[in-house]
Coordinates of C-alpha atoms and ligand atoms in Angstrom, one line a residue:
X23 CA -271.2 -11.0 81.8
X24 CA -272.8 -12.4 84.9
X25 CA -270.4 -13.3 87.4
X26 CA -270.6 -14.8 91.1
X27 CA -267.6 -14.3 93.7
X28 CA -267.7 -16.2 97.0
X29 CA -266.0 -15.3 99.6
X30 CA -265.8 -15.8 103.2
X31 CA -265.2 -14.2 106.4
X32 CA -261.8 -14.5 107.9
X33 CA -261.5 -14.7 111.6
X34 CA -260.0 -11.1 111.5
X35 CA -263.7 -10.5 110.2
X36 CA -262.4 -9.3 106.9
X37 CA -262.4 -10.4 103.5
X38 CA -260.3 -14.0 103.0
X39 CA -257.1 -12.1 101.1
X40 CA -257.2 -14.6 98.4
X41 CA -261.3 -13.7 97.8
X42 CA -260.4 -10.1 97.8
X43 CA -258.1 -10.8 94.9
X44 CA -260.9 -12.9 93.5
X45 CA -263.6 -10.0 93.9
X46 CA -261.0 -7.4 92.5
X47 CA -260.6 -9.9 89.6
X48 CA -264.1 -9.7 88.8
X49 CA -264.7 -6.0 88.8
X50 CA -261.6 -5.4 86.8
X51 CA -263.7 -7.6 83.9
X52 CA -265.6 -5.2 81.5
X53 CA -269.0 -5.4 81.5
X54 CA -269.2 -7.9 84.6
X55 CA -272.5 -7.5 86.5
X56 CA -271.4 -9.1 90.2
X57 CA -272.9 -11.2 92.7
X58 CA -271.4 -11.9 96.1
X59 CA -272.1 -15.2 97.7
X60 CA -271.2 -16.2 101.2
X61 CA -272.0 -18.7 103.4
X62 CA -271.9 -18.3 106.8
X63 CA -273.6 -16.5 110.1
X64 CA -275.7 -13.8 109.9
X65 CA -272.7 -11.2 110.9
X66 CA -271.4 -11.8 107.8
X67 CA -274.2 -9.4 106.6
X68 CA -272.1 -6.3 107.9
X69 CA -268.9 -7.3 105.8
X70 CA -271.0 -8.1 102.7
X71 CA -272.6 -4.7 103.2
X72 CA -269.5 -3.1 103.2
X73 CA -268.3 -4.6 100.1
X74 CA -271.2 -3.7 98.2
X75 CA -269.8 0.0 98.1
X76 CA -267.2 -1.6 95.3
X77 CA -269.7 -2.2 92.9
X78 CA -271.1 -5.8 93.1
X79 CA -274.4 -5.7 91.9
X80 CA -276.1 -8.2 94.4
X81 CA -274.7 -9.6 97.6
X82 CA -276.4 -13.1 98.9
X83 CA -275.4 -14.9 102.2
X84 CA -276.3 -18.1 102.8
X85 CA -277.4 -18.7 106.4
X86 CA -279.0 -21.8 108.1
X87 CA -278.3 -23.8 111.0
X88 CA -278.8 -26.5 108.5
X89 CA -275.3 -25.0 106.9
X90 CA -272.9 -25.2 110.2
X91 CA -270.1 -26.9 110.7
X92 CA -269.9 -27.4 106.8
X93 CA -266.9 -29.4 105.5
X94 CA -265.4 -28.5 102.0
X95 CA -267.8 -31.1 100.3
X96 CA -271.1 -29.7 102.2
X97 CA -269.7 -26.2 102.0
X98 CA -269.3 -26.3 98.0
X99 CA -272.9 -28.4 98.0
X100 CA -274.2 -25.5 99.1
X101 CA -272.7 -22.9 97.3
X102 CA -273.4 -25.1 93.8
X103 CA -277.4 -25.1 94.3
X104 CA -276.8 -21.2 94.7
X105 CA -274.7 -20.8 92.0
X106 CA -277.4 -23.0 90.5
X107 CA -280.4 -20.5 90.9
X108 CA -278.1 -17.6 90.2
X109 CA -276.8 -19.3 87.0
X110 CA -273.7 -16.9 85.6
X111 CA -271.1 -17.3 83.0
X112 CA -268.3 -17.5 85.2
X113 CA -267.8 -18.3 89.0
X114 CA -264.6 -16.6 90.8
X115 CA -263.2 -18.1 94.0
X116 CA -260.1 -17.2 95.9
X117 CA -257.5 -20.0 95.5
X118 CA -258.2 -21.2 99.3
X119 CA -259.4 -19.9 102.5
X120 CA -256.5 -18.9 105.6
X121 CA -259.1 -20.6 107.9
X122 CA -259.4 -24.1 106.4
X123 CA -256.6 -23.8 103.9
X124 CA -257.3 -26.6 101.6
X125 CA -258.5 -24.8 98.3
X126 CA -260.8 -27.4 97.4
X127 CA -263.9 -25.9 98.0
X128 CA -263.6 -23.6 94.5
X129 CA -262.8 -27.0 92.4
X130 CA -265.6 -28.7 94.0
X131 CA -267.9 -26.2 93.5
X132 CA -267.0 -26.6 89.8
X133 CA -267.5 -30.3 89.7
X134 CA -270.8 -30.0 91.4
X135 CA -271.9 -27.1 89.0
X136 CA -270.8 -28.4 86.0
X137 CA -268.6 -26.2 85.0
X138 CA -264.9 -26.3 83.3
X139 CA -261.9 -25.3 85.9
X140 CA -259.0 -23.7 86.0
X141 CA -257.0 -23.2 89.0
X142 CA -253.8 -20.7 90.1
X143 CA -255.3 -17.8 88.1
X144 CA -253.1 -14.8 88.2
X145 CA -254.8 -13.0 85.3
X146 CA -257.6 -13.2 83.3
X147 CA -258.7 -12.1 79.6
X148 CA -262.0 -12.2 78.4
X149 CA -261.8 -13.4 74.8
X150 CA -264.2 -14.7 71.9
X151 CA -266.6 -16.3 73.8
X152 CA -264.2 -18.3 76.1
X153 CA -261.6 -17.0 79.1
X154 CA -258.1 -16.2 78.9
X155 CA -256.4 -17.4 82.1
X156 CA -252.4 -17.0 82.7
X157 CA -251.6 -19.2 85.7
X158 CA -249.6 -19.4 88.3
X159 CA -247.9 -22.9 87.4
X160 CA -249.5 -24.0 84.0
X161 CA -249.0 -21.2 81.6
X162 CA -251.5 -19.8 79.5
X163 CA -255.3 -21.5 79.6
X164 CA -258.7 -21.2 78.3
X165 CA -261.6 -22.2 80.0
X166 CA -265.0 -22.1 78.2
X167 CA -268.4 -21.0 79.7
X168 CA -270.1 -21.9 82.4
X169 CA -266.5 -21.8 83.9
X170 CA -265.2 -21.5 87.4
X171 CA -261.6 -20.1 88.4
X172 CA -259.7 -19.9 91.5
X173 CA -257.1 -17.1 91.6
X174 CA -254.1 -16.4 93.7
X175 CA -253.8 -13.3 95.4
X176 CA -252.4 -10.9 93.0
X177 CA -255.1 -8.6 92.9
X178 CA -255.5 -6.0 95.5
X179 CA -258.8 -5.1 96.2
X180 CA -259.7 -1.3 95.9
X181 CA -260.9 1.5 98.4
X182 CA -264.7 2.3 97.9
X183 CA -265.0 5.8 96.5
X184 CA -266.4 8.4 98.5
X185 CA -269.4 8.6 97.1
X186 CA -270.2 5.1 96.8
X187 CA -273.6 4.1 98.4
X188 CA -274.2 0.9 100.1
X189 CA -276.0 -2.2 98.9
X190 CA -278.3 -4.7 100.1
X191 CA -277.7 -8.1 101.3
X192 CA -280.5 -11.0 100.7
X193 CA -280.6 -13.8 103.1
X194 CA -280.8 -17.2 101.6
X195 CA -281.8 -20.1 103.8
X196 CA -281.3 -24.0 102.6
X197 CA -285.2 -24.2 101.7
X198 CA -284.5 -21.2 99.5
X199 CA -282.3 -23.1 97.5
X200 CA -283.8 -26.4 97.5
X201 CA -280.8 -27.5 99.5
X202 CA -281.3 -31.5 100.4
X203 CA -280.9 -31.0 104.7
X204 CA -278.2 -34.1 104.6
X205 CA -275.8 -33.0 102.2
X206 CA -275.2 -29.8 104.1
X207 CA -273.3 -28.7 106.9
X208 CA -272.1 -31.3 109.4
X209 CA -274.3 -34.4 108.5
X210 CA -273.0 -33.7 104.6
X211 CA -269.7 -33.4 106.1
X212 CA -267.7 -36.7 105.3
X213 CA -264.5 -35.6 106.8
X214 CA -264.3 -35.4 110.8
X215 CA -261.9 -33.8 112.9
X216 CA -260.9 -36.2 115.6
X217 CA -258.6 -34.0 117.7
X218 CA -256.0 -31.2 117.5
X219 CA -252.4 -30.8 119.0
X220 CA -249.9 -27.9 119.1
X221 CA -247.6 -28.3 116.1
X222 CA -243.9 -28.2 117.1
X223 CA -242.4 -29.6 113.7
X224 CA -241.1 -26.8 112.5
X225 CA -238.6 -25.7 115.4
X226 CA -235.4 -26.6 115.2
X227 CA -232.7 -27.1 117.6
X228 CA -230.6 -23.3 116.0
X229 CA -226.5 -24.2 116.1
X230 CA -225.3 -20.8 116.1
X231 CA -222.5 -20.3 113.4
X232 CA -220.1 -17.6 112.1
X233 CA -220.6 -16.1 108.7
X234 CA -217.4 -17.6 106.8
X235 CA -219.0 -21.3 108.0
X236 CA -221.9 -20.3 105.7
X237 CA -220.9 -22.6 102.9
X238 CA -219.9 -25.5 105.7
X239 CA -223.6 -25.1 106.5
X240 CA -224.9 -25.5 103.0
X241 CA -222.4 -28.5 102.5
X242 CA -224.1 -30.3 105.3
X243 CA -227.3 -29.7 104.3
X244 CA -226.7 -31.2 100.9
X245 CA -225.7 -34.1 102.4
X246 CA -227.7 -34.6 105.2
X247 CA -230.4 -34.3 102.4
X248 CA -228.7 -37.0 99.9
X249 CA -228.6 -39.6 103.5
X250 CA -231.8 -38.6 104.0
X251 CA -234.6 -41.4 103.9
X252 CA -238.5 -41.1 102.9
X253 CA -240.7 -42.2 105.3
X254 CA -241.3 -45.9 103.5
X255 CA -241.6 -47.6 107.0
X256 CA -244.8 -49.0 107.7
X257 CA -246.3 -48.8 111.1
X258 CA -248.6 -50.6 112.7
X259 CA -251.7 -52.6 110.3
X260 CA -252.3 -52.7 106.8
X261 CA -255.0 -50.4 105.1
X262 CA -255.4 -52.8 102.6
X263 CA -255.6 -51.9 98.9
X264 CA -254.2 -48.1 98.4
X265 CA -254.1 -46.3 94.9
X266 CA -251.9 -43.5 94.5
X267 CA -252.3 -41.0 91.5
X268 CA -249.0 -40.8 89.8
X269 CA -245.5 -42.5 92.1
X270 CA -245.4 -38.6 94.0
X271 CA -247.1 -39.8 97.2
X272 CA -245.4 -43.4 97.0
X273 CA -243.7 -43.1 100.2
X274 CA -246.7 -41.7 102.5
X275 CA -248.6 -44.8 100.8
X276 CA -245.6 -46.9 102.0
X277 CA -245.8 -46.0 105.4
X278 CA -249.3 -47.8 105.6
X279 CA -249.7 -50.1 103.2
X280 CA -248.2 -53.3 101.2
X281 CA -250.9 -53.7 98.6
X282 CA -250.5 -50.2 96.5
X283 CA -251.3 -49.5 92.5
X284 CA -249.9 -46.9 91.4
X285 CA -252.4 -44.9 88.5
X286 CA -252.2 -41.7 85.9
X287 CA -253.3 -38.1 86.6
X288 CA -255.6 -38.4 84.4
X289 CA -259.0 -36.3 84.9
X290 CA -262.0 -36.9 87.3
X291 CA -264.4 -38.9 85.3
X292 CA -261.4 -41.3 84.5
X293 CA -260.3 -41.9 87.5
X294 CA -263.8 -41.8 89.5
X295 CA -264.4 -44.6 87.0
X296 CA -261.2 -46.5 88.8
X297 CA -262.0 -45.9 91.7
X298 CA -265.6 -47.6 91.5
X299 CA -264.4 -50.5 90.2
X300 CA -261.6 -51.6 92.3
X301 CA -262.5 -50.0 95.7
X302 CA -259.5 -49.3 97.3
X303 CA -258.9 -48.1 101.0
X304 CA -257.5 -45.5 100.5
X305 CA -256.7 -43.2 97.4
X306 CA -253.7 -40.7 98.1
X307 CA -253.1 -37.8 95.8
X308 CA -249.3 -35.5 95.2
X309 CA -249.5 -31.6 96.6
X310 CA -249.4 -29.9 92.9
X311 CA -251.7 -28.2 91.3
X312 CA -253.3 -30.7 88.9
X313 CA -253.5 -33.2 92.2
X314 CA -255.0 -31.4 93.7
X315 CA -257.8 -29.7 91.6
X316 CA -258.7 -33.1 89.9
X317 CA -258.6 -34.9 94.1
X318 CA -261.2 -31.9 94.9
X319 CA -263.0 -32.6 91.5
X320 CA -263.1 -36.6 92.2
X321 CA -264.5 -36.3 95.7
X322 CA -267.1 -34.0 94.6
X323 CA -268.0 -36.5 91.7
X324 CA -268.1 -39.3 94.0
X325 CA -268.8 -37.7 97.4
X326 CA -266.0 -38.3 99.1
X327 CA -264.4 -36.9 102.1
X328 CA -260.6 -35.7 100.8
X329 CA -258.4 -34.3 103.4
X330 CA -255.3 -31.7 102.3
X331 CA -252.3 -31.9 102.3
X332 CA -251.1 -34.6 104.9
X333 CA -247.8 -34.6 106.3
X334 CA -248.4 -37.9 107.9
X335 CA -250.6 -41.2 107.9
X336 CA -251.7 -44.1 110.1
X337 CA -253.8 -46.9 109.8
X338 CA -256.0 -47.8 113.3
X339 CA -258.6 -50.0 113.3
X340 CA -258.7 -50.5 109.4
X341 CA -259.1 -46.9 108.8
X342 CA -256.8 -44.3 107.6
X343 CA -255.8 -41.4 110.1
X344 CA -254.8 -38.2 108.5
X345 CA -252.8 -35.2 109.9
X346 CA -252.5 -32.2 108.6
X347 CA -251.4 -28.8 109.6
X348 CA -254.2 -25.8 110.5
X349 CA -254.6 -22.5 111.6
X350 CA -251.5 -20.8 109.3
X351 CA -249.7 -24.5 110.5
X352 CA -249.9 -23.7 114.6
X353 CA -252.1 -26.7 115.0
X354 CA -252.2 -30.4 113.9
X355 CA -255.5 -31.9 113.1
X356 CA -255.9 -35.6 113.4
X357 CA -258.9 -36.3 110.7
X358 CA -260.4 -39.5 109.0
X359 CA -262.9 -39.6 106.6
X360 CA -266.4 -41.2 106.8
X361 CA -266.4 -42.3 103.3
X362 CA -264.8 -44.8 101.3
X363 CA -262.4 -44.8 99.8
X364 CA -260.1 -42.5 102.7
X365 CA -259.1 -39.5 100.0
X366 CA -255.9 -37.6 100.8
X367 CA -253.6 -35.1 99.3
X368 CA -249.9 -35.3 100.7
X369 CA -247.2 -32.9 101.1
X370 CA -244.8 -34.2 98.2
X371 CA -241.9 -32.4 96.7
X372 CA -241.7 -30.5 93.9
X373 CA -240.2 -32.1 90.9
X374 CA -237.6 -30.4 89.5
X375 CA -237.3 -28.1 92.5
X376 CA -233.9 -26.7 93.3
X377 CA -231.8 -28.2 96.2
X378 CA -230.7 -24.7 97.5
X379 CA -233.4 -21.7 97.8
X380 CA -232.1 -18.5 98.6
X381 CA -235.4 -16.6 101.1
X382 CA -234.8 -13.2 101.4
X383 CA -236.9 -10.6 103.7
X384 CA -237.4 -6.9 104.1
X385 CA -234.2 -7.2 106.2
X386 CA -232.5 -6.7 103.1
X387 CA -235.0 -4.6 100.8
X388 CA -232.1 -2.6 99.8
X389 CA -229.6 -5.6 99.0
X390 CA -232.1 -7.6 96.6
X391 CA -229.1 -7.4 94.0
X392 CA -226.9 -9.0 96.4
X393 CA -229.0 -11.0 97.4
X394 CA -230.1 -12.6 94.0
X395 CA -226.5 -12.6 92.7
X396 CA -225.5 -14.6 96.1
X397 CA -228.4 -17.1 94.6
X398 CA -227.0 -17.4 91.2
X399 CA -223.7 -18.1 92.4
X400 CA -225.3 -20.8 94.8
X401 CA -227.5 -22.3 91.5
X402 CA -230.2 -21.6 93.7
X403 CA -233.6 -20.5 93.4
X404 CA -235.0 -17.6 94.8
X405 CA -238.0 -16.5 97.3
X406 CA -239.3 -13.6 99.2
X407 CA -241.8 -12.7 102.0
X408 CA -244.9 -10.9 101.6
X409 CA -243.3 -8.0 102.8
X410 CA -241.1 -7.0 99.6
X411 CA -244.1 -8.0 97.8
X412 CA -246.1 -5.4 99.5
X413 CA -244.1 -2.7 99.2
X414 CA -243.5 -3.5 95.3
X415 CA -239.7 -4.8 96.2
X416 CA -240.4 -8.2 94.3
X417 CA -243.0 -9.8 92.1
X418 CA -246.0 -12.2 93.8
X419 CA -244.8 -15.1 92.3
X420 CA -241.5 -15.5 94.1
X421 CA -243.9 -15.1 97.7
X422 CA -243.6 -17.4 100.3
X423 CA -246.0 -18.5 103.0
X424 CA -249.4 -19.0 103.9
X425 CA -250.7 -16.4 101.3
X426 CA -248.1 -17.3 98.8
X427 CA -246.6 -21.0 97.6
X428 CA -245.2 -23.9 99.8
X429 CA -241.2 -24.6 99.3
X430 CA -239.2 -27.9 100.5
X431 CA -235.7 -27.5 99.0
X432 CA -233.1 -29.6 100.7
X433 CA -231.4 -25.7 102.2
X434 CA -233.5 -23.2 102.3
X435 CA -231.1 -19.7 103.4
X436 CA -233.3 -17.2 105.0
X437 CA -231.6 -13.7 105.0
X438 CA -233.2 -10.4 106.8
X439 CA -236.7 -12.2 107.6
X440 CA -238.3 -11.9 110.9
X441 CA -240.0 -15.6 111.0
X442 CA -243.4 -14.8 111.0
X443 CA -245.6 -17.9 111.6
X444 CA -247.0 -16.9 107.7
X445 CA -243.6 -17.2 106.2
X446 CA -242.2 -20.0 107.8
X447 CA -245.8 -22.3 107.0
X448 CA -244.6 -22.0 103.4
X449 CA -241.1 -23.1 104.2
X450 CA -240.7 -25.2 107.5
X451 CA -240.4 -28.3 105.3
X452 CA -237.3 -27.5 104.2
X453 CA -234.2 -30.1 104.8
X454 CA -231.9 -27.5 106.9
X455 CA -233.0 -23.9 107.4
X456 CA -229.5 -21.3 107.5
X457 CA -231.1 -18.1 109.0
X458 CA -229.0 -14.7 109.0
X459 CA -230.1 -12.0 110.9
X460 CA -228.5 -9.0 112.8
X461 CA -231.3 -9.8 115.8
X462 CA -230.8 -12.8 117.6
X463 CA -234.1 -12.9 119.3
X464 CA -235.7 -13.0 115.6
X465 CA -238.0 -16.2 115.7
X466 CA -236.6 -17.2 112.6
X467 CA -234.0 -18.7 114.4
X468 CA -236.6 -21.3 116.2
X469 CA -236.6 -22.6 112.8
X470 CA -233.4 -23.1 112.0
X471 CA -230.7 -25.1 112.0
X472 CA -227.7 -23.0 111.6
X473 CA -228.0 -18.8 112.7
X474 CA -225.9 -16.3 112.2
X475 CA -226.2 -13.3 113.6
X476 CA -225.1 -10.3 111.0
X477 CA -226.2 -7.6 108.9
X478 CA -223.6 -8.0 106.2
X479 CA -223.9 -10.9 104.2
X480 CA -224.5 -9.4 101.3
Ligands
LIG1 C1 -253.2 -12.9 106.6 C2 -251.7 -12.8 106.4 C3 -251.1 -13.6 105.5 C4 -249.7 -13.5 105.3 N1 -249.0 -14.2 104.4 C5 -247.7 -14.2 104.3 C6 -247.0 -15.0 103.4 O1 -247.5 -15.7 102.6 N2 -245.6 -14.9 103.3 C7 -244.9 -14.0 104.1 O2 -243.7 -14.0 104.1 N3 -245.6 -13.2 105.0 C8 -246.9 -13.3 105.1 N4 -247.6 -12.4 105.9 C9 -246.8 -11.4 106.6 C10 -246.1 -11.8 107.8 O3 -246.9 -11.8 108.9 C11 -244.8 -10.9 108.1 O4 -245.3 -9.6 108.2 C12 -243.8 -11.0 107.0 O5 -243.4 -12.3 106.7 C13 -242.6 -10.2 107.5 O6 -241.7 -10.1 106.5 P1 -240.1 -9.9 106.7 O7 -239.6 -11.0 107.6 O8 -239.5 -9.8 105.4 O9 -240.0 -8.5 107.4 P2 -239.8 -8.0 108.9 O10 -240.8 -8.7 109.8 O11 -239.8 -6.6 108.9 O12 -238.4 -8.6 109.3 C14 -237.2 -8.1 108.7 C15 -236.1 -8.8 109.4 O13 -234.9 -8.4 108.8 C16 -233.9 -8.3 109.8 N5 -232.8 -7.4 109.3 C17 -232.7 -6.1 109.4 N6 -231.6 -5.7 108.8 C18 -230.9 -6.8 108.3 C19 -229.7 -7.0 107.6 N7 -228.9 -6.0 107.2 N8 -229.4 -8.3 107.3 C20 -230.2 -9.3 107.6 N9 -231.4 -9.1 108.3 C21 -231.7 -7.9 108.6 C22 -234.6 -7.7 111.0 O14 -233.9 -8.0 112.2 C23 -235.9 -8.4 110.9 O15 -235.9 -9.6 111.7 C24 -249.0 -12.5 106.1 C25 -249.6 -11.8 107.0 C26 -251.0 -11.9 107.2 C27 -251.7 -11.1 108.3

């Protein structure tokens, strides 16, 4: 089977870890004949080169000025009149870049090739004709050929043998793949940057308590959480007409609109279809899965510009104002769209989610027991950092952080973890953060509420 990975350069000048997983994927399939694809500048060449020792077949890098400062939409553009010339069975992307972090590009590329989707891979079978997939949040899938999946980073990408000799890289340049000038990089970008600020939202003020106030803590988190209002105020003027796909991202919609129609998660061609024929503002999109692959799937139908996961809007001058966390959440970007309608996925909550989870670091690798019976006795859920995932202490799917999944519970207990910017991306949202941990200069406790400082909790 022909496949194609793409991948791209991290700004440690490795491998994005979630591509790695998606290259390991692909060699793990029997019988798979691999391409690399990236796009980017010509130093790219060195890393492809050194991935070739793992047995892809062909690498290709796409390199043109026409291709810089590429967007998601301009980005997959390109990539789909590659995958175009290339033509495999299946296409393999990591779920999402750490650099842009939005983990559109992959269902894009899909749209814009044609091909079915599936998204939050962890594994995949190949079976009678079609592909197996279990995911991460949607059970067991198929997907029939030409198919493109984006997988999670479960897969750890081998060491190149010895003996292994190294490839060739071919340079592609937008005439080579009959690449139309303004759909790619910046001029085929429809989202803009406007400015970016340091983000401070998720310190906290840390009350420093002793460890028999624990469940005092929790208490007033509850209830802090039950008091707690959504932002439903609107400030300043009206957008105008605003759809929002399913009632998740009601409140962000709220905070800058009157005039909002609330409409299914359906799939792309239906709601493209909506979309043309009332022409809305604005169209604003929840933070799971399914939002957020069909979002990515719309815009590429319609060529739209769809900024992730917002944690907070404004309307200036008629048009809608995005901001969104960057750079593993250190930086907020202010961004607006040059298309209409404004597209936006928002951070929403997780139905269903549990009001207490129980976060549990390396700290405490040999406490896990205690640590998971302290959650069961809490009815609480359970998380870990990528350090016991590592080193094989816990399973991937209980990860997280930047490389792992988001959390907002209402208390989020964080016991034996340092507060590594990468963790605490995929938790600052929580209502009150309880940290526990024997050093009291850990930076966990900048993000928390209530500290204590012990090494015996459990
Ligand atoms: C590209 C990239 C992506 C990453 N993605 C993620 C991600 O998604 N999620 C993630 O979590 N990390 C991620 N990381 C890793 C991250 O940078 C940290 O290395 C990791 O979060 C640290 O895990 P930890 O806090 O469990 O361990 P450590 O940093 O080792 O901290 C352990 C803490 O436990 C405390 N401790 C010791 N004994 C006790 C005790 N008895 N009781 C209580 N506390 C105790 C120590 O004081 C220390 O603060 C990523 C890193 C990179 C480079």
């Amino acid at each position: 089977m022909r496949i194609v990975v793409c991948l791209r350069q991290g700004s440690d000048g490795e491998i994005n870890p979630f591509d790695a997983s998606a290259y390991e994927t692909a060699l793990r399939i029997q019988g798979a004949e691999v391409t690399l694809l990236s796009m980017g500048p010509a130093s790219v060449r060195e890393l492809l080169l050194r991935l070739t020792r793992l047995g892809a077949k062909r690498a290709i890098l796409l390199s043109d000025r026409a291709f810089a400062g590429a967007d998601t939409l301009a980005t997959a553009y390109a990539l789909s009149k590659a995958v175009e010339r290339l033509s495999p069975e299946l296409v393999i992307c990591g779920r999402q870049t750490l650099i842009g972090d939005t983990a559109q590009t992959g269902p894009m590329l899909a749209e814009l090739s044609g091909r079915s989707l599936m998204t939050g891979v962890m594994d995949v079978a190949v079976a009678d004709g079609a592909l197996r997939c279990m995911t991460r949040e949607e059970g067991e899938q198929t997907v029939e050929y030409p198919a493109l999946i984006t997988v999670e980073k479960k897969n750890v990408l081998r060491l190149p043998s010895l003996r292994s000799k190294v490839g060739e890289v071919e340079i592609w340049s937008a005439a080579d793949i009959g690449a139309d000038a303004s759909r790619c990089g910046l001029a085929g970008s429809p989202t803009r940057v406007l400015k970016t600020f340091e983000n401070e939202s998720g310190r906290r003020r840390c009350k420093f308590i002793s460890a028999d106030m624990l469940s005092g803590a929790i208490e007033e988190g509850l209830r802090k959480n039950r008091e707690r209002t959504a932002p439903s105020e609107r400030r300043g003027e009206n957008l105008g007409k605003v759809f929002i796909v399913t009632q998740a991202p009601r409140a962000f919609a709220e905070t800058v609109s009157d005039d909002i129609t609330v409409i299914p998660l359906t799939d792309a061609e239906d709601i493209s279809r909506k979309i043309k024929e009332s022409d809305p503002s604005a169209v604003l999109w929840g933070s799971d899965v399914k939002s957020k692959r069909v979002a990515a799937e719309v815009a590429a139908r319609l060529g739209l510009g769809l900024c992730a996961d917002c944690t907070s809007l404004e309307c200036d001058g008629g048009e809608l104002i995005m901001y969104r966390p960057a750079l593993s959440g250190s930086i907020i970007a202010k961004i607006k769209s040059l298309t209409r309608p404004a597209m936006a996925t928002v951070r929403t909550e997780t139905e269903g989610a549990e009001d207490i989870i129980v976060g549990v670091g390396y700290g405490v690798r040999d406490k896990i027991d205690g640590a998971r019976a302290l959650a069961e006795r809490l009815g609480a859920g359970f998380a870990v950092t990528r350090k016991l995932v590592d080193n094989g202490y816990a399973p991937y799917e209980l990860q997280v952080g930047l490389t792992g999944k988001t959390v907002s519970p209402p208390v989020y207990i964080a016991i034996g973890i340092s507060g590594a910017v990468h963790h605490i991306v995929g938790m600052q949202r929580a209502g009150t953060v309880i940290a526990i941990n024997p050093d009291k200069s850990a930076p966990i406790f900048d993000y928390a509420d209530f500290g204590i400082v012990a090494d015996n909790i459990l």
